[in-house]
Amino acid sequence: MESDALPYVLFLILVEFSLGAVIVMAAVALRGKTTPGFVRSTTLMIPLALGLALWMAFTLEGEAVSGYRLDTQPLDAVRALMVAITALSVLHVGVLYGNRQRTGLALSGVLSVLAVAVLVLLAVMLRFPVWSVGLLFLSLLAGTLALGTAAVSLSLGHWYLVSPRLPAQPLNEATVVLLLILGAQVALLVVGVATSVNEIPAGGRDEALEVNRAFWLRVGVGLAFPIVLAWMAWSSSRIRSMMSATGLLYLVTGAILAGEILARALLFDTGRAI
């Protein structure tokens, strides 16, 4: 990966992390199995992550990155939506701390819709080399949900120290959902490998994936490793060994983050959404 692709990779990772937290916390709040204190405290971190992603959005420029051809037309819309999401997330925090739960649920729903819209626009912006814009969108969505679910699950694991009487069900469900998302990512990777690319980025690697070390790191570190660890975290949460589950979720979150960095770097190198 060339150095001029680094800002785009960092931007995509920040977008996935922050928007993933937005969507997952909306689902957690709607599910209503955790405490209002957990929802408030975890949601408080989201505007910070969104602010970093917004800042990165305004640093992006150019119609090609390391030979990867871009459609820059959606970029202004992406920036505008990121401004709106960041502002609404601040309002959302204020609403939650004002104990207006119904308004908070409504705002979290709006934020989730806007988050998906950002991912659609990013898929359109990055679509030229990739086999299918739909595959790219699903790849971004799955990465967003994986990062968001891992981060929220990790936060939830810590919350059992604050509320030890909280039932194990929320963490059990979160780890099961995380396993399902990781399984979907494996399926999407298989499709991405099996299909051809529309064009190989000019500055990328014209080599078979089986000899690409970054690809195997993506498979091993970014998918296989977190699947095993997430299953162990689920098993630990079932027997209410929450400290063990939380420790495992640290490793899961780090592995998923590394996997997403590798996946987006491979996107700019090979034109494949894997």
PDB file of C-alpha atoms in Angstrom:
ATOM      1  CA  MET A   1       0.000   0.000   0.000  1.00  0.00           C
ATOM      2  CA  GLU A   2       1.349   3.403  -1.003  1.00  0.00           C
ATOM      3  CA  SER A   3       1.605   6.183   1.581  1.00  0.00           C
ATOM      4  CA  ASP A   4      -1.016   8.377  -0.126  1.00  0.00           C
ATOM      5  CA  ALA A   5      -3.616   5.668   0.557  1.00  0.00           C
ATOM      6  CA  LEU A   6      -3.020   5.848   4.314  1.00  0.00           C
ATOM      7  CA  PRO A   7      -5.421   8.791   4.919  1.00  0.00           C
ATOM      8  CA  TYR A   8      -8.208   6.903   3.136  1.00  0.00           C
ATOM      9  CA  VAL A   9      -7.523   3.710   5.085  1.00  0.00           C
ATOM     10  CA  LEU A  10      -7.511   5.635   8.371  1.00  0.00           C
ATOM     11  CA  PHE A  11     -10.694   7.453   7.387  1.00  0.00           C
ATOM     12  CA  LEU A  12     -12.476   4.193   6.558  1.00  0.00           C
ATOM     13  CA  ILE A  13     -11.403   2.620   9.852  1.00  0.00           C
ATOM     14  CA  LEU A  14     -12.593   5.633  11.862  1.00  0.00           C
ATOM     15  CA  VAL A  15     -15.885   5.624   9.944  1.00  0.00           C
ATOM     16  CA  GLU A  16     -16.406   1.912  10.543  1.00  0.00           C
ATOM     17  CA  PHE A  17     -15.609   2.199  14.244  1.00  0.00           C
ATOM     18  CA  SER A  18     -17.748   5.273  14.934  1.00  0.00           C
ATOM     19  CA  LEU A  19     -20.718   4.361  12.759  1.00  0.00           C
ATOM     20  CA  GLY A  20     -20.573   0.792  14.020  1.00  0.00           C
ATOM     21  CA  ALA A  21     -20.888   2.094  17.569  1.00  0.00           C
ATOM     22  CA  VAL A  22     -23.833   4.262  16.484  1.00  0.00           C
ATOM     23  CA  ILE A  23     -25.731   1.349  14.929  1.00  0.00           C
ATOM     24  CA  VAL A  24     -24.941  -1.197  17.635  1.00  0.00           C
ATOM     25  CA  MET A  25     -25.817   1.166  20.482  1.00  0.00           C
ATOM     26  CA  ALA A  26     -29.134   1.904  18.783  1.00  0.00           C
ATOM     27  CA  ALA A  27     -29.846  -1.831  18.771  1.00  0.00           C
ATOM     28  CA  VAL A  28     -28.749  -2.169  22.414  1.00  0.00           C
ATOM     29  CA  ALA A  29     -30.996   0.705  23.497  1.00  0.00           C
ATOM     30  CA  LEU A  30     -33.936  -0.698  21.532  1.00  0.00           C
ATOM     31  CA  ARG A  31     -33.381  -4.162  23.004  1.00  0.00           C
ATOM     32  CA  GLY A  32     -33.541  -2.654  26.484  1.00  0.00           C
ATOM     33  CA  LYS A  33     -31.736  -5.453  28.320  1.00  0.00           C
ATOM     34  CA  THR A  34     -28.908  -3.305  29.715  1.00  0.00           C
ATOM     35  CA  THR A  35     -29.050  -0.389  32.164  1.00  0.00           C
ATOM     36  CA  PRO A  36     -29.650   3.249  31.140  1.00  0.00           C
ATOM     37  CA  GLY A  37     -26.305   4.079  32.727  1.00  0.00           C
ATOM     38  CA  PHE A  38     -24.493   1.748  30.337  1.00  0.00           C
ATOM     39  CA  VAL A  39     -26.280   3.248  27.333  1.00  0.00           C
ATOM     40  CA  ARG A  40     -25.425   6.797  28.436  1.00  0.00           C
ATOM     41  CA  SER A  41     -21.786   6.145  29.279  1.00  0.00           C
ATOM     42  CA  THR A  42     -21.012   4.179  26.112  1.00  0.00           C
ATOM     43  CA  THR A  43     -22.876   6.616  23.862  1.00  0.00           C
ATOM     44  CA  LEU A  44     -20.828   9.442  25.389  1.00  0.00           C
ATOM     45  CA  MET A  45     -17.738   8.160  23.546  1.00  0.00           C
ATOM     46  CA  ILE A  46     -19.350   8.154  20.112  1.00  0.00           C
ATOM     47  CA  PRO A  47     -19.144  11.918  19.312  1.00  0.00           C
ATOM     48  CA  LEU A  48     -15.388  11.785  19.967  1.00  0.00           C
ATOM     49  CA  ALA A  49     -14.884   9.011  17.426  1.00  0.00           C
ATOM     50  CA  LEU A  50     -17.198  10.729  14.953  1.00  0.00           C
ATOM     51  CA  GLY A  51     -15.280  13.972  15.377  1.00  0.00           C
ATOM     52  CA  LEU A  52     -12.025  12.241  14.390  1.00  0.00           C
ATOM     53  CA  ALA A  53     -13.701  10.655  11.359  1.00  0.00           C
ATOM     54  CA  LEU A  54     -15.166  14.026  10.365  1.00  0.00           C
ATOM     55  CA  TRP A  55     -11.769  15.684  10.624  1.00  0.00           C
ATOM     56  CA  MET A  56     -10.244  12.989   8.398  1.00  0.00           C
ATOM     57  CA  ALA A  57     -13.059  13.445   5.855  1.00  0.00           C
ATOM     58  CA  PHE A  58     -11.934  17.011   5.209  1.00  0.00           C
ATOM     59  CA  THR A  59      -8.320  15.931   4.635  1.00  0.00           C
ATOM     60  CA  LEU A  60      -9.169  13.648   1.706  1.00  0.00           C
ATOM     61  CA  GLU A  61      -8.378  14.837  -1.803  1.00  0.00           C
ATOM     62  CA  GLY A  62      -7.548  13.542  -5.262  1.00  0.00           C
ATOM     63  CA  GLU A  63      -9.340  11.478  -7.903  1.00  0.00           C
ATOM     64  CA  ALA A  64      -6.935   8.546  -7.589  1.00  0.00           C
ATOM     65  CA  VAL A  65      -5.114   7.077  -4.609  1.00  0.00           C
ATOM     66  CA  SER A  66      -2.027   4.999  -5.425  1.00  0.00           C
ATOM     67  CA  GLY A  67      -3.591   4.360  -8.816  1.00  0.00           C
ATOM     68  CA  TYR A  68      -6.942   3.411  -7.274  1.00  0.00           C
ATOM     69  CA  ARG A  69      -9.534   5.349  -9.248  1.00  0.00           C
ATOM     70  CA  LEU A  70     -12.158   7.197  -7.198  1.00  0.00           C
ATOM     71  CA  ASP A  71     -15.522   8.752  -7.926  1.00  0.00           C
ATOM     72  CA  THR A  72     -15.129  11.966  -5.921  1.00  0.00           C
ATOM     73  CA  GLN A  73     -18.654  13.247  -6.554  1.00  0.00           C
ATOM     74  CA  PRO A  74     -20.150  11.641  -3.400  1.00  0.00           C
ATOM     75  CA  LEU A  75     -17.380  13.053  -1.171  1.00  0.00           C
ATOM     76  CA  ASP A  76     -19.158  16.334  -0.439  1.00  0.00           C
ATOM     77  CA  ALA A  77     -22.308  14.428   0.504  1.00  0.00           C
ATOM     78  CA  VAL A  78     -20.253  12.140   2.763  1.00  0.00           C
ATOM     79  CA  ARG A  79     -18.796  15.175   4.517  1.00  0.00           C
ATOM     80  CA  ALA A  80     -22.211  16.784   4.909  1.00  0.00           C
ATOM     81  CA  LEU A  81     -23.703  13.611   6.382  1.00  0.00           C
ATOM     82  CA  MET A  82     -20.743  13.208   8.735  1.00  0.00           C
ATOM     83  CA  VAL A  83     -21.278  16.779   9.958  1.00  0.00           C
ATOM     84  CA  ALA A  84     -24.962  16.004  10.538  1.00  0.00           C
ATOM     85  CA  ILE A  85     -24.242  12.699  12.306  1.00  0.00           C
ATOM     86  CA  THR A  86     -21.610  14.261  14.563  1.00  0.00           C
ATOM     87  CA  ALA A  87     -23.912  17.139  15.531  1.00  0.00           C
ATOM     88  CA  LEU A  88     -26.853  14.798  16.133  1.00  0.00           C
ATOM     89  CA  SER A  89     -24.677  12.473  18.219  1.00  0.00           C
ATOM     90  CA  VAL A  90     -23.859  15.372  20.559  1.00  0.00           C
ATOM     91  CA  LEU A  91     -27.575  16.166  20.805  1.00  0.00           C
ATOM     92  CA  HIS A  92     -28.250  12.465  21.393  1.00  0.00           C
ATOM     93  CA  VAL A  93     -25.898  12.406  24.377  1.00  0.00           C
ATOM     94  CA  GLY A  94     -27.634  15.464  25.835  1.00  0.00           C
ATOM     95  CA  VAL A  95     -31.038  13.847  25.386  1.00  0.00           C
ATOM     96  CA  LEU A  96     -29.915  10.634  27.105  1.00  0.00           C
ATOM     97  CA  TYR A  97     -28.440  12.494  30.062  1.00  0.00           C
ATOM     98  CA  GLY A  98     -31.707  14.419  30.259  1.00  0.00           C
ATOM     99  CA  ASN A  99     -33.456  11.045  30.758  1.00  0.00           C
ATOM    100  CA  ARG A 100     -35.617  11.453  27.656  1.00  0.00           C
ATOM    101  CA  GLN A 101     -35.425   7.832  26.600  1.00  0.00           C
ATOM    102  CA  ARG A 102     -38.068   7.884  23.843  1.00  0.00           C
ATOM    103  CA  THR A 103     -36.473  10.871  22.155  1.00  0.00           C
ATOM    104  CA  GLY A 104     -33.117   9.120  22.519  1.00  0.00           C
ATOM    105  CA  LEU A 105     -34.438   6.029  20.757  1.00  0.00           C
ATOM    106  CA  ALA A 106     -35.825   8.144  17.925  1.00  0.00           C
ATOM    107  CA  LEU A 107     -32.508   9.967  17.510  1.00  0.00           C
ATOM    108  CA  SER A 108     -30.549   6.702  17.548  1.00  0.00           C
ATOM    109  CA  GLY A 109     -32.779   5.416  14.753  1.00  0.00           C
ATOM    110  CA  VAL A 110     -32.146   8.541  12.664  1.00  0.00           C
ATOM    111  CA  LEU A 111     -28.407   8.262  13.309  1.00  0.00           C
ATOM    112  CA  SER A 112     -28.422   4.619  12.197  1.00  0.00           C
ATOM    113  CA  VAL A 113     -30.175   5.479   8.921  1.00  0.00           C
ATOM    114  CA  LEU A 114     -27.673   8.275   8.250  1.00  0.00           C
ATOM    115  CA  ALA A 115     -24.814   5.889   9.079  1.00  0.00           C
ATOM    116  CA  VAL A 116     -25.988   3.391   6.455  1.00  0.00           C
ATOM    117  CA  ALA A 117     -26.351   6.250   3.957  1.00  0.00           C
ATOM    118  CA  VAL A 118     -22.692   7.194   4.544  1.00  0.00           C
ATOM    119  CA  LEU A 119     -21.624   3.605   3.862  1.00  0.00           C
ATOM    120  CA  VAL A 120     -23.649   3.556   0.627  1.00  0.00           C
ATOM    121  CA  LEU A 121     -21.976   6.767  -0.544  1.00  0.00           C
ATOM    122  CA  LEU A 122     -18.531   5.427   0.344  1.00  0.00           C
ATOM    123  CA  ALA A 123     -19.227   2.263  -1.651  1.00  0.00           C
ATOM    124  CA  VAL A 124     -20.209   4.422  -4.638  1.00  0.00           C
ATOM    125  CA  MET A 125     -17.079   6.532  -4.224  1.00  0.00           C
ATOM    126  CA  LEU A 126     -14.784   3.488  -4.137  1.00  0.00           C
ATOM    127  CA  ARG A 127     -16.658   1.313  -6.626  1.00  0.00           C
ATOM    128  CA  PHE A 128     -14.640   1.563  -9.878  1.00  0.00           C
ATOM    129  CA  PRO A 129     -12.049  -1.220  -9.390  1.00  0.00           C
ATOM    130  CA  VAL A 130     -14.322  -3.537  -7.366  1.00  0.00           C
ATOM    131  CA  TRP A 131     -16.382  -6.279  -8.995  1.00  0.00           C
ATOM    132  CA  SER A 132     -19.673  -5.043  -7.504  1.00  0.00           C
ATOM    133  CA  VAL A 133     -20.688  -1.923  -5.605  1.00  0.00           C
ATOM    134  CA  GLY A 134     -23.117  -4.120  -3.665  1.00  0.00           C
ATOM    135  CA  LEU A 135     -20.307  -6.402  -2.526  1.00  0.00           C
ATOM    136  CA  LEU A 136     -18.247  -3.386  -1.474  1.00  0.00           C
ATOM    137  CA  PHE A 137     -21.175  -1.943   0.501  1.00  0.00           C
ATOM    138  CA  LEU A 138     -21.752  -5.261   2.271  1.00  0.00           C
ATOM    139  CA  SER A 139     -18.039  -5.495   3.059  1.00  0.00           C
ATOM    140  CA  LEU A 140     -18.055  -2.007   4.576  1.00  0.00           C
ATOM    141  CA  LEU A 141     -21.275  -2.727   6.466  1.00  0.00           C
ATOM    142  CA  ALA A 142     -19.976  -6.022   7.861  1.00  0.00           C
ATOM    143  CA  GLY A 143     -16.715  -4.386   8.936  1.00  0.00           C
ATOM    144  CA  THR A 144     -18.678  -1.558  10.543  1.00  0.00           C
ATOM    145  CA  LEU A 145     -20.892  -3.946  12.480  1.00  0.00           C
ATOM    146  CA  ALA A 146     -17.955  -6.149  13.492  1.00  0.00           C
ATOM    147  CA  LEU A 147     -15.948  -3.254  14.913  1.00  0.00           C
ATOM    148  CA  GLY A 148     -19.001  -1.693  16.548  1.00  0.00           C
ATOM    149  CA  THR A 149     -20.196  -4.938  18.114  1.00  0.00           C
ATOM    150  CA  ALA A 150     -16.729  -5.812  19.406  1.00  0.00           C
ATOM    151  CA  ALA A 151     -16.228  -2.364  20.959  1.00  0.00           C
ATOM    152  CA  VAL A 152     -19.687  -2.258  22.547  1.00  0.00           C
ATOM    153  CA  SER A 153     -19.293  -5.833  23.836  1.00  0.00           C
ATOM    154  CA  LEU A 154     -15.985  -4.849  25.419  1.00  0.00           C
ATOM    155  CA  SER A 155     -17.626  -1.850  27.072  1.00  0.00           C
ATOM    156  CA  LEU A 156     -20.467  -4.074  28.267  1.00  0.00           C
ATOM    157  CA  GLY A 157     -17.992  -6.527  29.781  1.00  0.00           C
ATOM    158  CA  HIS A 158     -16.573  -3.706  31.898  1.00  0.00           C
ATOM    159  CA  TRP A 159     -20.075  -2.648  32.920  1.00  0.00           C
ATOM    160  CA  TYR A 160     -20.562  -5.884  34.849  1.00  0.00           C
ATOM    161  CA  LEU A 161     -18.049  -4.468  37.342  1.00  0.00           C
ATOM    162  CA  VAL A 162     -20.451  -1.551  37.874  1.00  0.00           C
ATOM    163  CA  SER A 163     -23.643  -3.628  37.799  1.00  0.00           C
ATOM    164  CA  PRO A 164     -22.671  -7.158  38.900  1.00  0.00           C
ATOM    165  CA  ARG A 165     -26.335  -8.171  39.127  1.00  0.00           C
ATOM    166  CA  LEU A 166     -26.912  -7.424  35.443  1.00  0.00           C
ATOM    167  CA  PRO A 167     -28.071 -10.658  33.765  1.00  0.00           C
ATOM    168  CA  ALA A 168     -25.584 -12.459  31.550  1.00  0.00           C
ATOM    169  CA  GLN A 169     -28.022 -12.390  28.611  1.00  0.00           C
ATOM    170  CA  PRO A 170     -26.868  -9.059  27.081  1.00  0.00           C
ATOM    171  CA  LEU A 171     -23.236 -10.180  26.793  1.00  0.00           C
ATOM    172  CA  ASN A 172     -24.296 -13.653  25.656  1.00  0.00           C
ATOM    173  CA  GLU A 173     -26.359 -12.099  22.879  1.00  0.00           C
ATOM    174  CA  ALA A 174     -23.639  -9.622  21.927  1.00  0.00           C
ATOM    175  CA  THR A 175     -21.013 -12.338  21.495  1.00  0.00           C
ATOM    176  CA  VAL A 176     -23.406 -14.515  19.473  1.00  0.00           C
ATOM    177  CA  VAL A 177     -24.170 -11.570  17.176  1.00  0.00           C
ATOM    178  CA  LEU A 178     -20.441 -10.913  16.836  1.00  0.00           C
ATOM    179  CA  LEU A 179     -19.861 -14.525  15.784  1.00  0.00           C
ATOM    180  CA  LEU A 180     -22.622 -14.247  13.173  1.00  0.00           C
ATOM    181  CA  ILE A 181     -21.118 -11.042  11.774  1.00  0.00           C
ATOM    182  CA  LEU A 182     -17.662 -12.600  11.572  1.00  0.00           C
ATOM    183  CA  GLY A 183     -19.207 -15.573   9.786  1.00  0.00           C
ATOM    184  CA  ALA A 184     -20.803 -13.181   7.290  1.00  0.00           C
ATOM    185  CA  GLN A 185     -17.401 -11.569   6.752  1.00  0.00           C
ATOM    186  CA  VAL A 186     -15.926 -14.974   5.933  1.00  0.00           C
ATOM    187  CA  ALA A 187     -18.684 -15.529   3.352  1.00  0.00           C
ATOM    188  CA  LEU A 188     -18.074 -12.089   1.820  1.00  0.00           C
ATOM    189  CA  LEU A 189     -14.337 -12.783   1.658  1.00  0.00           C
ATOM    190  CA  VAL A 190     -14.997 -15.998  -0.260  1.00  0.00           C
ATOM    191  CA  VAL A 191     -17.143 -14.076  -2.752  1.00  0.00           C
ATOM    192  CA  GLY A 192     -14.502 -11.349  -3.038  1.00  0.00           C
ATOM    193  CA  VAL A 193     -11.784 -13.879  -3.770  1.00  0.00           C
ATOM    194  CA  ALA A 194     -13.911 -15.866  -6.232  1.00  0.00           C
ATOM    195  CA  THR A 195     -14.892 -12.864  -8.363  1.00  0.00           C
ATOM    196  CA  SER A 196     -12.696 -10.835 -10.677  1.00  0.00           C
ATOM    197  CA  VAL A 197     -11.932  -7.139 -10.354  1.00  0.00           C
ATOM    198  CA  ASN A 198     -13.036  -4.485 -12.825  1.00  0.00           C
ATOM    199  CA  GLU A 199      -9.554  -2.985 -12.899  1.00  0.00           C
ATOM    200  CA  ILE A 200      -6.313  -3.520 -11.003  1.00  0.00           C
ATOM    201  CA  PRO A 201      -5.204  -0.313  -9.268  1.00  0.00           C
ATOM    202  CA  ALA A 202      -2.220   1.139 -11.132  1.00  0.00           C
ATOM    203  CA  GLY A 203      -0.128   1.365  -7.991  1.00  0.00           C
ATOM    204  CA  GLY A 204      -1.347  -1.917  -6.526  1.00  0.00           C
ATOM    205  CA  ARG A 205      -0.072  -5.449  -6.594  1.00  0.00           C
ATOM    206  CA  ASP A 206      -0.780  -7.541  -9.668  1.00  0.00           C
ATOM    207  CA  GLU A 207      -0.175 -10.837  -7.884  1.00  0.00           C
ATOM    208  CA  ALA A 208      -2.192 -13.855  -6.879  1.00  0.00           C
ATOM    209  CA  LEU A 209      -3.796 -13.579  -3.463  1.00  0.00           C
ATOM    210  CA  GLU A 210      -2.310 -16.887  -2.361  1.00  0.00           C
ATOM    211  CA  VAL A 211       1.174 -15.317  -2.346  1.00  0.00           C
ATOM    212  CA  ASN A 212       0.039 -12.062  -0.759  1.00  0.00           C
ATOM    213  CA  ARG A 213       1.080 -12.054   2.908  1.00  0.00           C
ATOM    214  CA  ALA A 214      -1.371  -9.288   3.793  1.00  0.00           C
ATOM    215  CA  PHE A 215      -4.214 -11.468   2.528  1.00  0.00           C
ATOM    216  CA  TRP A 216      -3.265 -14.366   4.783  1.00  0.00           C
ATOM    217  CA  LEU A 217      -2.882 -12.008   7.719  1.00  0.00           C
ATOM    218  CA  ARG A 218      -6.376 -10.751   6.950  1.00  0.00           C
ATOM    219  CA  VAL A 219      -7.684 -14.326   6.997  1.00  0.00           C
ATOM    220  CA  GLY A 220      -5.756 -15.502  10.055  1.00  0.00           C
ATOM    221  CA  VAL A 221      -5.505 -12.439  12.295  1.00  0.00           C
ATOM    222  CA  GLY A 222      -8.622 -10.592  11.142  1.00  0.00           C
ATOM    223  CA  LEU A 223     -11.104 -13.468  10.875  1.00  0.00           C
ATOM    224  CA  ALA A 224     -10.022 -16.886  12.174  1.00  0.00           C
ATOM    225  CA  PHE A 225      -8.406 -15.574  15.372  1.00  0.00           C
ATOM    226  CA  PRO A 226     -11.333 -13.357  16.476  1.00  0.00           C
ATOM    227  CA  ILE A 227     -13.836 -16.119  15.665  1.00  0.00           C
ATOM    228  CA  VAL A 228     -12.063 -18.480  18.047  1.00  0.00           C
ATOM    229  CA  LEU A 229     -11.710 -15.795  20.710  1.00  0.00           C
ATOM    230  CA  ALA A 230     -15.322 -14.628  20.354  1.00  0.00           C
ATOM    231  CA  TRP A 231     -16.507 -18.211  20.824  1.00  0.00           C
ATOM    232  CA  MET A 232     -14.370 -18.415  23.979  1.00  0.00           C
ATOM    233  CA  ALA A 233     -15.825 -15.105  25.197  1.00  0.00           C
ATOM    234  CA  TRP A 234     -19.339 -16.425  24.571  1.00  0.00           C
ATOM    235  CA  SER A 235     -18.540 -19.608  26.504  1.00  0.00           C
ATOM    236  CA  SER A 236     -17.138 -17.548  29.381  1.00  0.00           C
ATOM    237  CA  SER A 237     -20.155 -15.249  29.510  1.00  0.00           C
ATOM    238  CA  ARG A 238     -22.508 -18.236  29.647  1.00  0.00           C
ATOM    239  CA  ILE A 239     -20.959 -19.300  32.959  1.00  0.00           C
ATOM    240  CA  ARG A 240     -20.816 -15.669  34.166  1.00  0.00           C
ATOM    241  CA  SER A 241     -17.033 -15.517  34.023  1.00  0.00           C
ATOM    242  CA  MET A 242     -17.280 -11.894  32.959  1.00  0.00           C
ATOM    243  CA  MET A 243     -13.685 -10.947  33.707  1.00  0.00           C
ATOM    244  CA  SER A 244     -12.448 -13.721  31.419  1.00  0.00           C
ATOM    245  CA  ALA A 245     -14.951 -12.731  28.723  1.00  0.00           C
ATOM    246  CA  THR A 246     -13.868  -9.091  28.938  1.00  0.00           C
ATOM    247  CA  GLY A 247     -10.189 -10.009  28.665  1.00  0.00           C
ATOM    248  CA  LEU A 248     -10.923 -12.098  25.596  1.00  0.00           C
ATOM    249  CA  LEU A 249     -12.955  -9.254  24.086  1.00  0.00           C
ATOM    250  CA  TYR A 250      -9.901  -6.996  24.326  1.00  0.00           C
ATOM    251  CA  LEU A 251      -8.087  -9.446  22.041  1.00  0.00           C
ATOM    252  CA  VAL A 252     -11.140  -9.811  19.793  1.00  0.00           C
ATOM    253  CA  THR A 253     -11.453  -6.055  19.312  1.00  0.00           C
ATOM    254  CA  GLY A 254      -7.740  -5.661  18.566  1.00  0.00           C
ATOM    255  CA  ALA A 255      -7.781  -8.536  16.071  1.00  0.00           C
ATOM    256  CA  ILE A 256     -10.878  -7.217  14.279  1.00  0.00           C
ATOM    257  CA  LEU A 257      -9.324  -3.748  14.106  1.00  0.00           C
ATOM    258  CA  ALA A 258      -6.135  -5.190  12.611  1.00  0.00           C
ATOM    259  CA  GLY A 259      -8.209  -7.239  10.172  1.00  0.00           C
ATOM    260  CA  GLU A 260     -10.158  -4.199   8.995  1.00  0.00           C
ATOM    261  CA  ILE A 261      -6.948  -2.223   8.466  1.00  0.00           C
ATOM    262  CA  LEU A 262      -5.598  -5.095   6.362  1.00  0.00           C
ATOM    263  CA  ALA A 263      -8.891  -5.402   4.449  1.00  0.00           C
ATOM    264  CA  ARG A 264      -8.946  -1.722   3.493  1.00  0.00           C
ATOM    265  CA  ALA A 265      -5.255  -1.739   2.589  1.00  0.00           C
ATOM    266  CA  LEU A 266      -5.905  -4.757   0.361  1.00  0.00           C
ATOM    267  CA  LEU A 267      -8.818  -2.886  -1.230  1.00  0.00           C
ATOM    268  CA  PHE A 268      -6.487  -0.131  -2.434  1.00  0.00           C
ATOM    269  CA  ASP A 269      -3.786  -2.657  -3.410  1.00  0.00           C
ATOM    270  CA  THR A 270      -5.885  -5.230  -5.249  1.00  0.00           C
ATOM    271  CA  GLY A 271      -9.323  -3.707  -5.900  1.00  0.00           C
ATOM    272  CA  ARG A 272     -10.952  -6.539  -3.941  1.00  0.00           C
ATOM    273  CA  ALA A 273     -13.475  -6.059  -1.140  1.00  0.00           C
ATOM    274  CA  ILE A 274     -12.120  -8.736   1.223  1.00  0.00           C
TER     275      ILE A 274
END
